[in-house]
């Protein structure tokens, strides 16, 4: 059974936000790796689209990271990306391209630079459901 | 001996939950077509009209097949083929 909440240590949340701010005004993307839905590690990935409205992880880097995760017994608890200029909800493109329904999709909105908004969603068969994030 | 094929989590529903299955040597596209005979539905998730779908990346051992001969890349016994859906959005 998958737990209902995504559990993320505070320092990893900071690391993810920092990454999103570094890549601003473009979209940042990465992987939250862990056991089930408890995150243990942040992988900052390269967005090959270099765009403020879309992202695609560099395929080879993604392949290498997934291999490392498999070797370390880590799962892809969540996939994160930033919305530099839009709100914290999945875009139509996010829904169309959600190829990993078992992972959660975390969005970091930077509309309010001082206080980024972060939410996690399950995206399955075109349906979105918000999942609570527990910061520990 | 056979080809080792790594199945990504989203497609494991079609392989009875297996993350690794055996494939037959030949070209990448023939390997996928053969997989589809054993795991119906997997073929169309990976390819369309004999071409690998845009958001699917395939690796032969550690090489992206786009830098080899794409769908026509030859796969031999003991090779490892990884099927990796892209991670993208907007
Ligand atoms: Zn998005």
Coordinates of C-alpha atoms and ligand atoms in Angstrom, one line a residue:
Chain A
X1 CA 0.0 0.0 0.0
X2 CA 1.2 3.5 -0.8
X3 CA 1.0 6.0 1.9
X4 CA -1.3 8.9 1.4
X5 CA 1.3 11.6 2.3
X6 CA 4.5 12.7 0.7
X7 CA 7.1 13.0 3.5
X8 CA 10.0 15.4 2.8
X9 CA 12.7 16.4 5.2
X10 CA 12.9 20.2 5.5
X11 CA 16.5 20.5 4.1
X12 CA 15.5 18.7 1.0
X13 CA 12.5 21.0 0.5
X14 CA 15.0 23.9 0.7
X15 CA 17.3 22.2 -1.7
X16 CA 14.5 21.8 -4.2
X17 CA 13.3 25.5 -3.8
X18 CA 16.9 26.7 -4.2
X19 CA 17.3 24.7 -7.4
X20 CA 14.0 26.2 -8.8
X21 CA 15.3 29.7 -7.9
X22 CA 18.7 29.1 -9.5
X23 CA 17.1 28.0 -12.8
X24 CA 14.5 30.9 -12.7
X25 CA 13.2 32.4 -15.1
X26 CA 13.3 28.9 -16.7
X27 CA 11.6 25.9 -15.4
X28 CA 13.6 23.6 -13.2
X29 CA 13.0 19.9 -12.9
X30 CA 14.2 17.0 -10.7
X31 CA 13.5 13.8 -9.0
X32 CA 12.7 13.2 -5.3
X33 CA 14.0 9.7 -4.6
X34 CA 13.1 7.7 -1.5
X35 CA 11.4 4.7 -0.1
X36 CA 7.7 4.6 -0.9
X37 CA 6.6 8.2 -0.4
X38 CA 9.3 9.2 2.1
X39 CA 11.9 11.3 0.3
X40 CA 15.6 10.8 1.0
X41 CA 17.4 12.5 -1.8
X42 CA 17.0 15.3 -4.4
X43 CA 18.3 14.8 -7.9
X44 CA 18.5 18.1 -9.7
X45 CA 18.1 17.4 -13.4
X46 CA 18.8 19.4 -16.6
X47 CA 15.8 20.9 -18.4
X48 CA 16.8 20.5 -22.1
X49 CA 14.0 22.8 -23.2
X50 CA 15.6 25.8 -21.5
X51 CA 12.1 27.3 -21.3
X52 CA 9.9 29.2 -18.8
X53 CA 6.9 27.2 -19.9
X54 CA 8.0 23.7 -20.4
X55 CA 10.5 21.1 -19.4
X56 CA 12.0 17.8 -20.4
X57 CA 14.7 16.0 -18.4
X58 CA 17.9 15.4 -20.2
X59 CA 17.2 11.7 -21.2
X60 CA 20.7 10.3 -20.6
X61 CA 21.0 12.0 -17.2
X62 CA 17.5 10.6 -16.4
X63 CA 18.6 7.1 -17.4
X64 CA 21.8 7.4 -15.3
X65 CA 19.9 8.6 -12.2
X66 CA 17.2 5.9 -12.5
X67 CA 20.0 3.3 -12.7
X68 CA 21.6 4.7 -9.6
X69 CA 18.3 4.8 -7.8
X70 CA 17.7 1.1 -8.7
X71 CA 21.1 0.2 -7.4
X72 CA 20.5 2.0 -4.1
X73 CA 17.0 0.6 -3.7
X74 CA 15.4 4.0 -4.1
X75 CA 12.1 4.7 -5.8
X76 CA 11.0 7.7 -7.7
X77 CA 8.7 9.0 -5.0
X78 CA 8.0 12.2 -6.9
X79 CA 9.0 14.2 -10.0
X80 CA 9.2 18.0 -9.4
X81 CA 9.3 21.0 -11.6
X82 CA 8.8 24.7 -11.2
X83 CA 6.2 27.0 -12.6
X84 CA 8.1 30.3 -12.8
X85 CA 5.1 32.4 -13.9
X86 CA 2.0 30.2 -13.2
X87 CA 0.2 28.9 -10.2
X88 CA 0.8 25.6 -8.4
X89 CA -1.6 23.4 -10.4
X90 CA -0.7 20.9 -13.1
X91 CA -0.9 22.4 -16.6
X92 CA -2.7 20.5 -19.5
X93 CA 0.8 19.6 -20.7
X94 CA 1.7 18.2 -17.2
X95 CA -1.4 16.0 -17.4
X96 CA -0.8 14.8 -21.0
X97 CA 2.8 14.0 -20.3
X98 CA 2.4 12.3 -16.9
X99 CA 4.0 9.0 -17.9
X100 CA 4.7 7.9 -14.3
X101 CA 1.4 7.5 -12.6
X102 CA 3.0 5.7 -9.6
X103 CA 5.2 8.8 -8.8
X104 CA 3.7 12.0 -7.4
X105 CA 4.1 15.2 -9.3
X106 CA 5.4 18.1 -7.2
X107 CA 5.0 21.6 -8.5
X108 CA 6.9 24.6 -7.1
X109 CA 5.3 27.9 -8.1
X110 CA 7.5 31.0 -8.0
X111 CA 4.9 33.6 -8.6
X112 CA 5.5 34.8 -5.0
X113 CA 9.2 34.8 -4.9
X114 CA 9.4 35.3 -1.2
X115 CA 7.0 32.4 -0.5
X116 CA 7.1 29.7 -3.1
X117 CA 4.0 27.5 -3.2
X118 CA 4.5 23.8 -3.2
X119 CA 1.9 21.1 -3.9
X120 CA 2.0 17.4 -4.8
X121 CA -0.4 15.6 -7.1
X122 CA -1.2 12.2 -8.3
X123 CA -1.9 12.3 -12.0
X124 CA -3.5 9.1 -13.2
X125 CA -5.5 8.6 -16.5
X126 CA -5.8 12.3 -16.9
X127 CA -7.2 12.8 -13.4
X128 CA -5.5 14.9 -10.8
X129 CA -5.7 14.4 -7.0
X130 CA -3.8 16.6 -4.6
X131 CA -1.7 14.7 -2.0
X132 CA -0.6 16.2 1.2
X133 CA 3.1 17.1 1.7
X134 CA 4.4 16.5 5.2
X135 CA 7.6 18.5 5.9
X136 CA 9.6 17.0 8.7
Chain B
X1 CA 20.6 -16.8 -23.3
X2 CA 18.4 -14.0 -24.3
X3 CA 18.2 -10.2 -24.3
X4 CA 17.5 -8.7 -20.9
X5 CA 14.7 -6.1 -21.3
X6 CA 14.1 -3.6 -18.5
X7 CA 10.5 -2.6 -18.1
X8 CA 9.7 0.9 -16.6
X9 CA 7.2 0.9 -13.7
X10 CA 4.3 2.4 -15.8
X11 CA 4.5 -0.6 -18.2
X12 CA 4.9 -3.3 -15.5
X13 CA 1.1 -3.7 -15.3
X14 CA 1.4 -5.3 -18.8
X15 CA 4.3 -7.7 -17.7
X16 CA 2.6 -9.2 -14.6
X17 CA 4.6 -6.7 -12.4
X18 CA 8.0 -7.9 -13.7
X19 CA 10.6 -5.2 -14.1
X20 CA 12.8 -7.4 -16.2
X21 CA 11.7 -9.7 -19.0
X22 CA 13.5 -11.7 -21.7
X23 CA 13.5 -10.6 -25.3
X24 CA 14.6 -12.2 -28.6
X25 CA 17.6 -11.0 -30.4
X26 CA 17.1 -9.1 -33.7
X27 CA 16.4 -5.4 -34.3
X28 CA 14.9 -3.2 -31.6
X29 CA 11.6 -3.0 -33.4
X30 CA 11.3 -6.8 -33.9
X31 CA 12.1 -7.3 -30.2
X32 CA 9.3 -4.9 -29.3
X33 CA 6.9 -6.7 -31.7
X34 CA 7.8 -10.0 -30.1
X35 CA 7.3 -8.7 -26.6
X36 CA 3.8 -7.5 -27.7
X37 CA 2.9 -11.2 -28.5
X38 CA 3.7 -12.2 -24.9
X39 CA 2.5 -9.0 -23.3
X40 CA -0.4 -7.7 -25.4
X41 CA -0.6 -3.9 -25.5
X42 CA 3.0 -3.2 -24.7
X43 CA 3.9 -2.7 -28.3
X44 CA 1.6 0.3 -28.9
X45 CA 2.8 1.9 -25.7
X46 CA 6.4 1.9 -27.0
X47 CA 6.0 2.3 -30.7
X48 CA 3.6 3.5 -33.4
X49 CA 3.7 2.4 -37.0
X50 CA 7.2 0.8 -36.6
X51 CA 8.7 3.9 -35.0
X52 CA 9.6 4.4 -31.3
X53 CA 7.2 7.0 -29.8
X54 CA 8.5 10.5 -29.2
X55 CA 8.4 10.4 -25.4
X56 CA 10.0 6.9 -25.1
X57 CA 13.8 6.6 -24.9
X58 CA 15.4 3.2 -25.5
X59 CA 18.9 2.3 -24.5
X60 CA 20.9 -0.6 -25.7
X61 CA 23.2 -1.3 -22.8
X62 CA 24.3 2.3 -22.1
X63 CA 23.7 3.8 -25.6
X64 CA 20.6 5.7 -26.7
X65 CA 19.4 3.9 -29.8
X66 CA 18.9 7.3 -31.5
X67 CA 22.6 7.6 -31.7
X68 CA 22.9 4.0 -33.1
X69 CA 20.5 2.8 -35.8
X70 CA 17.2 3.7 -34.0
X71 CA 14.5 1.0 -34.4
X72 CA 16.9 -0.9 -36.7
X73 CA 19.6 -1.3 -34.1
X74 CA 20.7 -4.9 -33.7
X75 CA 20.3 -6.5 -30.3
X76 CA 22.2 -9.7 -29.4
X77 CA 21.9 -12.3 -26.7
X78 CA 23.2 -10.9 -23.3
X79 CA 22.5 -7.3 -24.3
X80 CA 20.4 -5.2 -22.0
X81 CA 17.6 -3.1 -23.5
X82 CA 16.1 -0.4 -21.3
X83 CA 12.8 1.2 -22.0
X84 CA 12.5 4.7 -20.4
X85 CA 9.5 7.0 -20.8
X86 CA 10.6 10.7 -20.8
X87 CA 9.9 13.0 -17.9
X88 CA 8.4 16.2 -19.3
X89 CA 5.6 18.7 -18.9
X90 CA 5.0 22.4 -18.9
Ligands
LIG1 ZN1 3.9 22.2 -14.9

